[in-house]
Short mmCIF file of C-alpha atoms and ligand atoms in Angstrom, two decimals:
data_model
loop_
_atom_site.label_atom_id
_atom_site.label_comp_id
_atom_site.label_asym_id
_atom_site.label_seq_id
_atom_site.Cartn_x
_atom_site.Cartn_y
_atom_site.Cartn_z
CA UNK A 1 27.65 6.20 13.28
CA UNK A 2 30.30 5.66 16.09
CA UNK A 3 29.95 8.34 18.89
CA UNK A 4 27.47 10.45 16.99
CA UNK A 5 26.25 13.48 18.88
CA UNK A 6 22.81 14.33 18.75
CA UNK A 7 22.31 18.13 19.66
CA UNK A 8 19.50 20.47 20.27
CA UNK A 9 16.53 20.62 22.61
CA UNK A 10 14.43 17.45 23.17
CA UNK A 11 11.93 17.37 20.23
CA UNK A 12 10.08 14.54 18.51
CA UNK A 13 12.74 14.70 15.83
CA UNK A 14 15.47 14.55 18.21
CA UNK A 15 13.94 11.57 19.89
CA UNK A 16 13.74 9.80 16.35
CA UNK A 17 17.32 10.50 15.68
CA UNK A 18 18.24 9.03 19.03
CA UNK A 19 16.24 5.95 18.36
CA UNK A 20 17.98 5.58 14.94
CA UNK A 21 21.39 6.10 16.64
CA UNK A 22 20.53 3.35 19.19
CA UNK A 23 19.57 0.86 16.37
CA UNK A 24 22.76 1.83 14.49
CA UNK A 25 24.88 1.01 17.77
CA UNK A 26 23.03 -2.52 17.95
CA UNK A 27 23.64 -3.22 14.34
CA UNK A 28 19.85 -3.10 13.86
CA UNK A 29 19.55 -0.02 11.72
CA UNK A 30 18.01 -0.63 8.28
CA UNK A 31 19.13 1.00 5.17
CA UNK A 32 17.72 1.26 1.56
CA UNK A 33 19.78 -0.29 -1.08
CA UNK A 34 19.26 1.35 -4.36
CA UNK A 35 18.85 -0.90 -7.38
CA UNK A 36 20.24 1.16 -10.24
CA UNK A 37 19.37 -1.09 -13.16
CA UNK A 38 17.50 -4.38 -13.44
CA UNK A 39 19.32 -6.85 -15.64
CA UNK A 40 18.49 -10.21 -17.33
CA UNK A 41 19.23 -13.37 -15.60
CA UNK A 42 18.20 -12.06 -11.99
CA UNK A 43 21.06 -9.68 -11.98
CA UNK A 44 21.02 -5.97 -10.76
CA UNK A 45 23.38 -3.09 -10.68
CA UNK A 46 23.96 -1.84 -7.27
CA UNK A 47 26.67 0.87 -6.41
CA UNK A 48 27.84 0.65 -10.02
CA UNK A 49 28.39 -3.21 -9.61
CA UNK A 50 26.63 -6.05 -11.22
CA UNK A 51 25.37 -8.69 -8.64
CA UNK A 52 23.43 -11.78 -8.81
CA UNK A 53 20.25 -11.17 -7.02
CA UNK A 54 19.63 -13.60 -4.33
CA UNK A 55 17.25 -11.43 -2.16
CA UNK A 56 14.27 -11.10 -4.56
CA UNK A 57 10.94 -13.08 -4.66
CA UNK A 58 10.54 -13.12 -8.31
CA UNK A 59 10.67 -16.87 -7.93
CA UNK A 60 9.59 -17.87 -11.48
CA UNK A 61 11.39 -14.82 -13.15
CA UNK A 62 8.19 -13.26 -14.21
CA UNK A 63 8.58 -9.85 -12.91
CA UNK A 64 10.87 -9.09 -16.07
CA UNK A 65 8.91 -11.15 -18.48
CA UNK A 66 8.02 -9.09 -21.54
CA UNK A 67 4.65 -10.91 -21.83
CA UNK A 68 3.65 -9.48 -18.46
CA UNK A 69 4.75 -6.06 -19.45
CA UNK A 70 2.81 -6.31 -22.95
CA UNK A 71 -0.37 -7.46 -20.99
CA UNK A 72 -0.02 -4.62 -18.49
CA UNK A 73 0.21 -2.11 -21.13
CA UNK A 74 -2.65 -3.64 -22.95
CA UNK A 75 -4.88 -3.53 -19.84
CA UNK A 76 -3.80 0.15 -19.16
CA UNK A 77 -4.66 1.11 -22.84
CA UNK A 78 -8.06 -0.65 -22.57
CA UNK A 79 -9.10 0.38 -19.06
CA UNK A 80 -6.99 3.05 -17.88
CA UNK A 81 -3.92 3.35 -15.35
CA UNK A 82 -6.36 3.64 -12.31
CA UNK A 83 -9.71 2.19 -11.27
CA UNK A 84 -10.81 5.49 -10.09
CA UNK A 85 -12.81 4.18 -7.12
CA UNK A 86 -13.12 1.51 -4.60
CA UNK A 87 -14.49 -1.91 -5.74
CA UNK A 88 -17.91 -1.47 -3.88
CA UNK A 89 -18.32 2.03 -5.46
CA UNK A 90 -17.60 2.01 -9.22
CA UNK A 91 -14.04 0.46 -9.35
CA UNK A 92 -15.25 -3.12 -10.12
CA UNK A 93 -14.41 -3.67 -13.76
CA UNK A 94 -15.16 -6.74 -15.57
CA UNK A 95 -11.48 -7.30 -15.61
CA UNK A 96 -11.51 -7.74 -11.85
CA UNK A 97 -14.31 -10.22 -11.93
CA UNK A 98 -12.40 -12.22 -14.85
CA UNK A 99 -9.18 -12.38 -13.06
CA UNK A 100 -10.79 -13.35 -9.67
CA UNK A 101 -12.56 -16.06 -11.61
CA UNK A 102 -9.31 -17.31 -13.10
CA UNK A 103 -7.78 -17.17 -9.75
CA UNK A 104 -10.42 -19.19 -8.06
CA UNK A 105 -10.12 -21.84 -10.81
CA UNK A 106 -6.35 -21.81 -10.25
CA UNK A 107 -6.76 -22.18 -6.50
CA UNK A 108 -9.50 -24.76 -6.79
CA UNK A 109 -11.98 -22.99 -4.74
CA UNK A 110 -15.48 -21.51 -5.43
CA UNK A 111 -14.48 -17.83 -5.31
CA UNK A 112 -11.71 -15.47 -4.65
CA UNK A 113 -11.19 -11.73 -3.91
CA UNK A 114 -8.22 -9.57 -4.76
CA UNK A 115 -6.91 -6.96 -2.27
CA UNK A 116 -4.33 -4.33 -3.26
CA UNK A 117 -1.51 -6.06 -1.50
CA UNK A 118 -0.89 -9.24 0.37
CA UNK A 119 -0.53 -7.18 3.54
CA UNK A 120 -3.97 -5.69 3.11
CA UNK A 121 -5.35 -9.02 2.23
CA UNK A 122 -4.14 -10.39 5.69
CA UNK A 123 -5.35 -7.22 7.64
CA UNK A 124 -8.85 -7.32 5.78
CA UNK A 125 -9.56 -11.04 6.05
CA UNK A 126 -8.31 -11.38 9.86
CA UNK A 127 -10.14 -8.23 11.03
CA UNK A 128 -13.23 -9.37 9.26
CA UNK A 129 -13.09 -13.02 10.57
CA UNK A 130 -12.32 -12.46 14.23
CA UNK A 131 -12.70 -9.82 16.89
CA UNK A 132 -12.72 -9.58 20.63
CA UNK A 133 -13.89 -12.65 22.43
CA UNK A 134 -12.33 -14.90 19.58
CA UNK A 135 -8.97 -16.49 19.62
CA UNK A 136 -6.24 -16.65 16.91
CA UNK A 137 -3.53 -19.46 17.11
CA UNK A 138 -0.41 -18.33 15.29
CA UNK A 139 2.95 -19.79 14.52
CA UNK A 140 5.80 -17.74 15.87
CA UNK A 141 7.23 -17.30 12.53
CA UNK A 142 4.28 -16.09 10.68
CA UNK A 143 4.57 -12.96 8.59
CA UNK A 144 4.20 -9.63 10.31
CA UNK A 145 1.12 -8.70 8.28
CA UNK A 146 -0.62 -11.54 9.92
CA UNK A 147 0.40 -10.33 13.44
CA UNK A 148 -0.63 -6.71 12.56
CA UNK A 149 -4.15 -8.25 11.44
CA UNK A 150 -4.52 -10.00 14.69
CA UNK A 151 -3.62 -7.02 16.79
CA UNK A 152 -5.99 -4.72 14.73
CA UNK A 153 -8.73 -7.30 15.16
CA UNK A 154 -8.84 -7.27 18.98
CA UNK A 155 -9.01 -11.06 19.13
CA UNK A 156 -6.94 -12.95 21.65
CA UNK A 157 -3.53 -14.09 20.34
CA UNK A 158 -2.31 -17.57 21.20
CA UNK A 159 1.07 -17.81 19.63
CA UNK A 160 2.85 -21.14 19.54
CA UNK A 161 6.64 -21.86 18.89
CA UNK A 162 7.57 -22.61 15.19
CA UNK A 163 5.62 -25.63 14.00
CA UNK A 164 5.12 -26.88 17.49
CA UNK A 165 1.96 -28.96 17.30
CA UNK A 166 2.05 -29.92 20.86
CA UNK A 167 2.10 -26.44 22.24
CA UNK A 168 -0.73 -25.79 19.59
CA UNK A 169 -2.86 -28.44 20.89
CA UNK A 170 -2.48 -27.34 24.48
CA UNK A 171 -3.53 -23.89 23.49
CA UNK A 172 -6.46 -25.19 21.65
CA UNK A 173 -7.55 -27.27 24.39
CA UNK A 174 -7.26 -24.31 26.91
CA UNK A 175 -9.00 -21.64 24.66
CA UNK A 176 -12.34 -20.24 26.03
CA UNK A 177 -15.05 -22.54 24.82
CA UNK A 178 -16.87 -19.46 23.46
CA UNK A 179 -15.98 -17.37 20.37
CA UNK A 180 -14.31 -18.35 16.98
CA UNK A 181 -10.92 -20.17 16.85
CA UNK A 182 -8.80 -19.56 13.77
CA UNK A 183 -5.37 -21.03 13.07
CA UNK A 184 -3.26 -19.17 10.75
CA UNK A 185 0.00 -20.41 9.27
CA UNK A 186 2.27 -19.39 6.40
CA UNK A 187 2.74 -22.38 4.15
CA UNK A 188 6.29 -21.67 3.21
CA UNK A 189 8.13 -19.65 6.17
CA UNK A 190 9.90 -16.87 4.72
CA UNK A 191 12.61 -16.66 7.32
CA UNK A 192 13.35 -20.48 7.47
CA UNK A 193 12.22 -21.59 4.07
CA UNK A 194 10.60 -24.60 5.78
CA UNK A 195 6.99 -25.77 5.44
CA UNK A 196 3.98 -25.66 7.73
CA UNK A 197 2.94 -29.29 8.97
CA UNK A 198 -0.31 -28.84 7.14
CA UNK A 199 -1.77 -32.27 7.45
CA UNK A 200 -1.48 -32.11 11.19
CA UNK A 201 -2.80 -28.48 11.35
CA UNK A 202 -5.90 -29.83 9.43
CA UNK A 203 -6.40 -32.63 12.02
CA UNK A 204 -6.03 -30.27 14.98
CA UNK A 205 -8.54 -27.71 13.49
CA UNK A 206 -11.02 -30.32 12.91
CA UNK A 207 -10.57 -32.00 16.40
CA UNK A 208 -11.00 -28.52 18.02
CA UNK A 209 -13.54 -26.85 15.88
CA UNK A 210 -11.31 -24.23 14.50
CA UNK A 211 -10.80 -22.60 11.04
CA UNK A 212 -7.58 -22.79 9.24
CA UNK A 213 -6.09 -19.82 7.36
CA UNK A 214 -2.98 -20.57 5.24
CA UNK A 215 -0.92 -17.68 3.78
CA UNK A 216 0.64 -19.10 0.54
CA UNK A 217 2.77 -15.88 -0.32
CA UNK A 218 6.01 -17.80 -0.95
CA UNK A 219 4.03 -21.19 -2.45
CA UNK A 220 1.80 -19.64 -4.91
CA UNK A 221 3.14 -20.39 -8.39
CA UNK A 222 5.75 -22.70 -6.83
CA UNK A 223 4.36 -25.53 -4.93
CA UNK A 224 1.70 -28.14 -6.11
CA UNK A 225 0.98 -29.73 -9.38
CA UNK A 226 -0.54 -26.64 -10.65
CA UNK A 227 1.26 -24.16 -8.62
CA UNK A 228 -1.56 -23.31 -6.42
CA UNK A 229 0.47 -23.79 -3.23
CA UNK A 230 1.25 -26.31 -0.42
CA UNK A 231 -2.53 -26.93 0.29
CA UNK A 232 -2.87 -28.09 -3.46
CA UNK A 233 0.42 -30.19 -2.98
CA UNK A 234 -0.97 -32.11 -0.35
CA UNK A 235 -4.45 -32.47 -1.58
CA UNK A 236 -5.94 -30.32 1.36
CA UNK A 237 -7.68 -27.54 -0.74
CA UNK A 238 -11.03 -28.43 0.60
CA UNK A 239 -9.86 -28.60 4.25
CA UNK A 240 -8.43 -25.20 4.47
CA UNK A 241 -11.32 -22.52 5.04
CA UNK A 242 -9.31 -19.42 4.13
CA UNK A 243 -6.55 -19.64 1.34
CA UNK A 244 -4.52 -16.38 1.19
CA UNK A 245 -1.61 -15.49 -1.07
CA UNK A 246 -0.14 -12.66 -2.97
CA UNK A 247 0.81 -11.83 -6.66
CA UNK A 248 3.77 -9.98 -5.66
CA UNK A 249 6.17 -12.90 -5.43
CA UNK A 250 6.20 -15.72 -7.89
CA UNK A 251 3.58 -14.09 -10.17
CA UNK A 252 5.78 -10.95 -10.66
CA UNK A 253 3.10 -8.35 -10.12
CA UNK A 254 1.37 -6.90 -6.96
CA UNK A 255 -1.79 -7.61 -5.01
CA UNK A 256 -2.98 -10.14 -2.40
CA UNK A 257 -5.86 -12.64 -2.60
CA UNK A 258 -8.16 -14.65 -0.36
CA UNK A 259 -9.85 -17.81 -1.81
CA UNK A 260 -12.35 -20.09 -0.52
CA UNK A 261 -16.18 -20.62 -0.30
CA UNK A 262 -18.44 -18.17 -2.06
CA UNK A 263 -20.08 -17.27 1.30
CA UNK A 264 -16.59 -16.20 2.78
CA UNK A 265 -15.64 -14.14 -0.21
CA UNK A 266 -19.19 -12.41 -0.16
CA UNK A 267 -18.72 -11.76 3.54
CA UNK A 268 -15.32 -10.37 3.04
CA UNK A 269 -16.73 -7.91 0.38
CA UNK A 270 -18.83 -6.67 3.20
CA UNK A 271 -16.58 -6.81 6.13
CA UNK A 272 -12.94 -6.54 5.01
CA UNK A 273 -12.19 -2.77 5.56
CA UNK A 274 -9.01 -3.02 3.42
CA UNK A 275 -11.01 -4.18 0.57
CA UNK A 276 -13.98 -1.77 1.27
CA UNK A 277 -12.14 1.56 1.89
CA UNK A 278 -9.33 1.39 -0.66
CA UNK A 279 -9.21 2.02 -4.49
CA UNK A 280 -9.57 -1.10 -6.71
CA UNK A 281 -6.43 -2.72 -7.83
CA UNK A 282 -5.01 -0.96 -11.04
CA UNK A 283 -5.98 -2.35 -14.49
CA UNK A 284 -2.36 -2.83 -15.63
CA UNK A 285 -1.61 -4.85 -12.60
CA UNK A 286 -4.49 -7.05 -13.26
CA UNK A 287 -3.31 -7.43 -16.73
CA UNK A 288 -0.11 -8.67 -15.49
CA UNK A 289 -1.67 -10.99 -12.78
CA UNK A 290 -3.92 -12.47 -15.72
CA UNK A 291 -0.82 -13.17 -17.76
CA UNK A 292 1.12 -14.62 -15.08
CA UNK A 293 -1.61 -16.99 -14.09
CA UNK A 294 -1.70 -18.10 -17.76
CA UNK A 295 2.13 -18.79 -17.67
CA UNK A 296 2.10 -20.62 -14.40
CA UNK A 297 -0.67 -22.89 -15.99
CA UNK A 298 1.30 -23.30 -19.18
CA UNK A 299 4.90 -23.70 -17.96
CA UNK A 300 5.15 -25.86 -15.16
CA UNK A 301 8.88 -26.52 -15.92
CA UNK A 302 9.55 -23.01 -14.36
CA UNK A 303 8.77 -24.12 -10.92
CA UNK A 304 10.16 -27.64 -11.45
CA UNK A 305 13.44 -26.26 -12.32
CA UNK A 306 13.27 -23.77 -9.51
CA UNK A 307 12.77 -26.50 -6.86
CA UNK A 308 15.35 -28.81 -8.56
CA UNK A 309 17.96 -26.01 -8.37
CA UNK A 310 16.92 -25.18 -4.73
CA UNK A 311 17.49 -28.86 -3.79
CA UNK A 312 21.09 -28.81 -5.20
CA UNK A 313 21.75 -25.43 -3.46
CA UNK A 314 20.58 -26.60 0.09
CA UNK A 315 22.45 -30.04 -0.30
CA UNK A 316 25.72 -28.42 -1.27
CA UNK A 317 25.62 -25.61 1.49
CA UNK A 318 24.59 -28.35 4.10
CA UNK A 319 27.26 -30.68 2.90
CA UNK A 320 29.78 -27.98 3.52
CA UNK A 321 28.89 -27.40 7.01
CA UNK A 322 26.57 -24.34 6.80
CA UNK A 323 23.34 -24.37 8.65
CA UNK A 324 20.45 -23.91 6.38
CA UNK A 325 18.05 -24.07 9.37
CA UNK A 326 15.88 -26.88 7.80
CA UNK A 327 14.93 -25.16 4.47
CA UNK A 328 12.80 -27.10 2.35
CA UNK A 329 12.08 -24.69 -0.53
CA UNK A 330 13.61 -22.07 -2.87
CA UNK A 331 14.25 -19.83 0.18
CA UNK A 332 17.55 -20.99 1.67
CA UNK A 333 18.90 -19.21 4.86
CA UNK A 334 22.30 -19.65 6.12
CA UNK A 335 22.61 -19.06 9.99
CA UNK A 336 25.16 -16.47 11.08
CA UNK A 337 24.31 -16.01 14.63
CA UNK A 338 24.94 -12.53 15.68
CA UNK A 339 23.88 -9.42 13.96
CA UNK A 340 27.45 -8.41 13.22
CA UNK A 341 28.02 -11.73 11.76
CA UNK A 342 25.16 -11.59 9.39
CA UNK A 343 25.93 -8.22 8.33
CA UNK A 344 29.71 -9.04 7.79
CA UNK A 345 28.49 -12.24 5.89
CA UNK A 346 26.24 -10.21 3.58
CA UNK A 347 28.84 -7.56 2.90
CA UNK A 348 31.59 -9.97 1.94
CA UNK A 349 29.14 -11.80 -0.36
CA UNK A 350 28.39 -8.42 -1.92
CA UNK A 351 32.07 -7.74 -2.47
CA UNK A 352 32.05 -11.23 -4.16
CA UNK A 353 29.13 -10.37 -6.62
CA UNK A 354 26.14 -11.70 -4.53
CA UNK A 355 23.24 -9.69 -3.38
CA UNK A 356 21.85 -11.23 -0.27
CA UNK A 357 20.22 -9.53 2.69
CA UNK A 358 20.99 -10.10 6.26
CA UNK A 359 17.92 -10.74 8.44
CA UNK A 360 18.13 -9.43 11.97
CA UNK A 361 15.76 -9.27 14.89
CA UNK A 362 12.76 -8.60 15.25
CA UNK A 363 12.45 -10.40 11.86
CA UNK A 364 14.23 -13.50 13.33
CA UNK A 365 14.66 -14.50 16.99
CA UNK A 366 17.77 -12.87 18.79
CA UNK A 367 21.00 -14.82 18.21
CA UNK A 368 19.67 -16.27 14.90
CA UNK A 369 20.57 -13.69 12.56
CA UNK A 370 21.08 -14.91 9.08
CA UNK A 371 21.61 -14.36 5.36
CA UNK A 372 18.74 -15.42 3.24
CA UNK A 373 19.02 -16.57 -0.32
CA UNK A 374 15.95 -16.75 -2.55
CA UNK A 375 16.36 -18.71 -5.80
CA UNK A 376 14.62 -17.73 -9.07
CA UNK A 377 14.05 -19.54 -12.31
CA UNK A 378 15.64 -16.44 -13.93
CA UNK A 379 18.96 -17.35 -12.63
CA UNK A 380 20.97 -19.38 -14.84
CA UNK A 381 22.38 -22.78 -13.62
CA UNK A 382 26.03 -21.67 -13.98
CA UNK A 383 25.44 -18.57 -12.04
CA UNK A 384 23.93 -20.52 -9.20
CA UNK A 385 26.78 -22.99 -9.24
CA UNK A 386 29.21 -20.09 -9.03
CA UNK A 387 27.22 -18.49 -6.29
CA UNK A 388 27.24 -21.80 -4.27
CA UNK A 389 30.97 -21.85 -4.48
CA UNK A 390 31.16 -18.25 -3.22
CA UNK A 391 28.81 -18.68 -0.43
CA UNK A 392 30.59 -21.73 0.82
CA UNK A 393 34.06 -20.09 0.35
CA UNK A 394 32.93 -16.90 2.29
CA UNK A 395 31.11 -18.77 4.80
CA UNK A 396 34.12 -20.75 5.68
CA UNK A 397 36.33 -17.78 5.78
CA UNK A 398 34.06 -16.23 8.33
CA UNK A 399 33.97 -19.26 10.54
CA UNK A 400 30.18 -20.21 9.81
CA UNK A 401 30.86 -23.58 8.59
CA UNK A 402 30.82 -26.52 11.23
CA UNK A 403 33.62 -28.71 10.82
C1 PLP B 501 5.34 -10.92 1.30
C2 PLP B 501 4.27 -11.54 2.34
C3 PLP B 501 3.01 -10.92 2.53
C4 PLP B 501 2.68 -9.53 2.00
O1 PLP B 501 2.39 -9.54 0.71
P1 PLP B 501 2.58 -8.30 -0.16
O2 PLP B 501 1.88 -8.58 -1.34
O3 PLP B 501 4.12 -8.00 -0.47
O4 PLP B 501 2.09 -7.11 0.46
C5 PLP B 501 2.29 -11.67 3.30
N1 PLP B 501 2.53 -12.72 3.93
C6 PLP B 501 3.68 -13.38 3.68
C7 PLP B 501 4.04 -14.76 4.31
C8 PLP B 501 4.58 -12.70 2.97
O5 PLP B 501 5.78 -13.32 2.61
#
């Protein structure tokens, strides 16, 4: 708040309040938005108003699918609501094995392991695979959980500018000859909605004796003939050592996974601390994942329709002069520039019935604040057409469109 006075003696809580006030002054303070009701068609009620939700990751519309809810209830009735222990203790149910086998078949790999979240999958896998003396090469726009994993591992970080293969190659050439080399990339980047240059990354990792880990969080269920992700789409499954992803987005549930060679998965069972020291994923969540994997296999039209709608969305916004930052997927950002401009854009859209969130630093580079739109198969085509019109009108009113 403007001119807010923070009183009292210097205490840790006062320091926190000062820091929050400072964030507020720089338009960087984040607030929780309460969803009062989840409605059909990818709509939500917020502040008493029905909005089209363009900021969720429920890309296939499965989070509200009654079949997943029924599968979750059935799994809870049969196995209980909690697993009661970690996987290596007594929390490894037949249900876990069956879902992991189904997942491995879906990913086209020998084996797979499920973690409680995608965040924990990245932390667990990265800290298990690298440590001091090793080097991790990461795209600047990789997800925060990847960077947290690298930091926690103690490995050396060699960060390269977004999709910059020349800098990556230079870093690989200059890396210490000893120690492991691990290249990590998101396959679909969550802030730009563009794709990793996976073919080129495979060529580089082979040339320099590195491993490649791909985070398919936004691609699982969306890209590829079977919906397994970008590696599948490009026919590169066997060339990627570590396939990571999450069930929390297109699959409408929760949980992260790592898929790959049987030896990799056995190793993670022994060395991934976020797998070992945390209670096994809940049976109802596994029931939902199992059902979502069936639907992804049987209903490819969901992802096809989503990607077709996303193509129209990007094309119309770009044609209207808005900068969609090279998006190639169902995630379509629109550049606003300053933090204030992004916040004003999101606010004006909300008043016009659209829920879309402003992304600001440190999530995006300074000066590149934006509003990000995420499409879902749950959105009706007419609702999306109307949304495009609104975004273009509001974007123009705020001076975000190039002439
Ligand atoms: C969302 C996300 C994660 C974390 O997954 P959760 O299951 O939500 O913990 C990891 N990586 C990327 C790229 C993501 O977008």
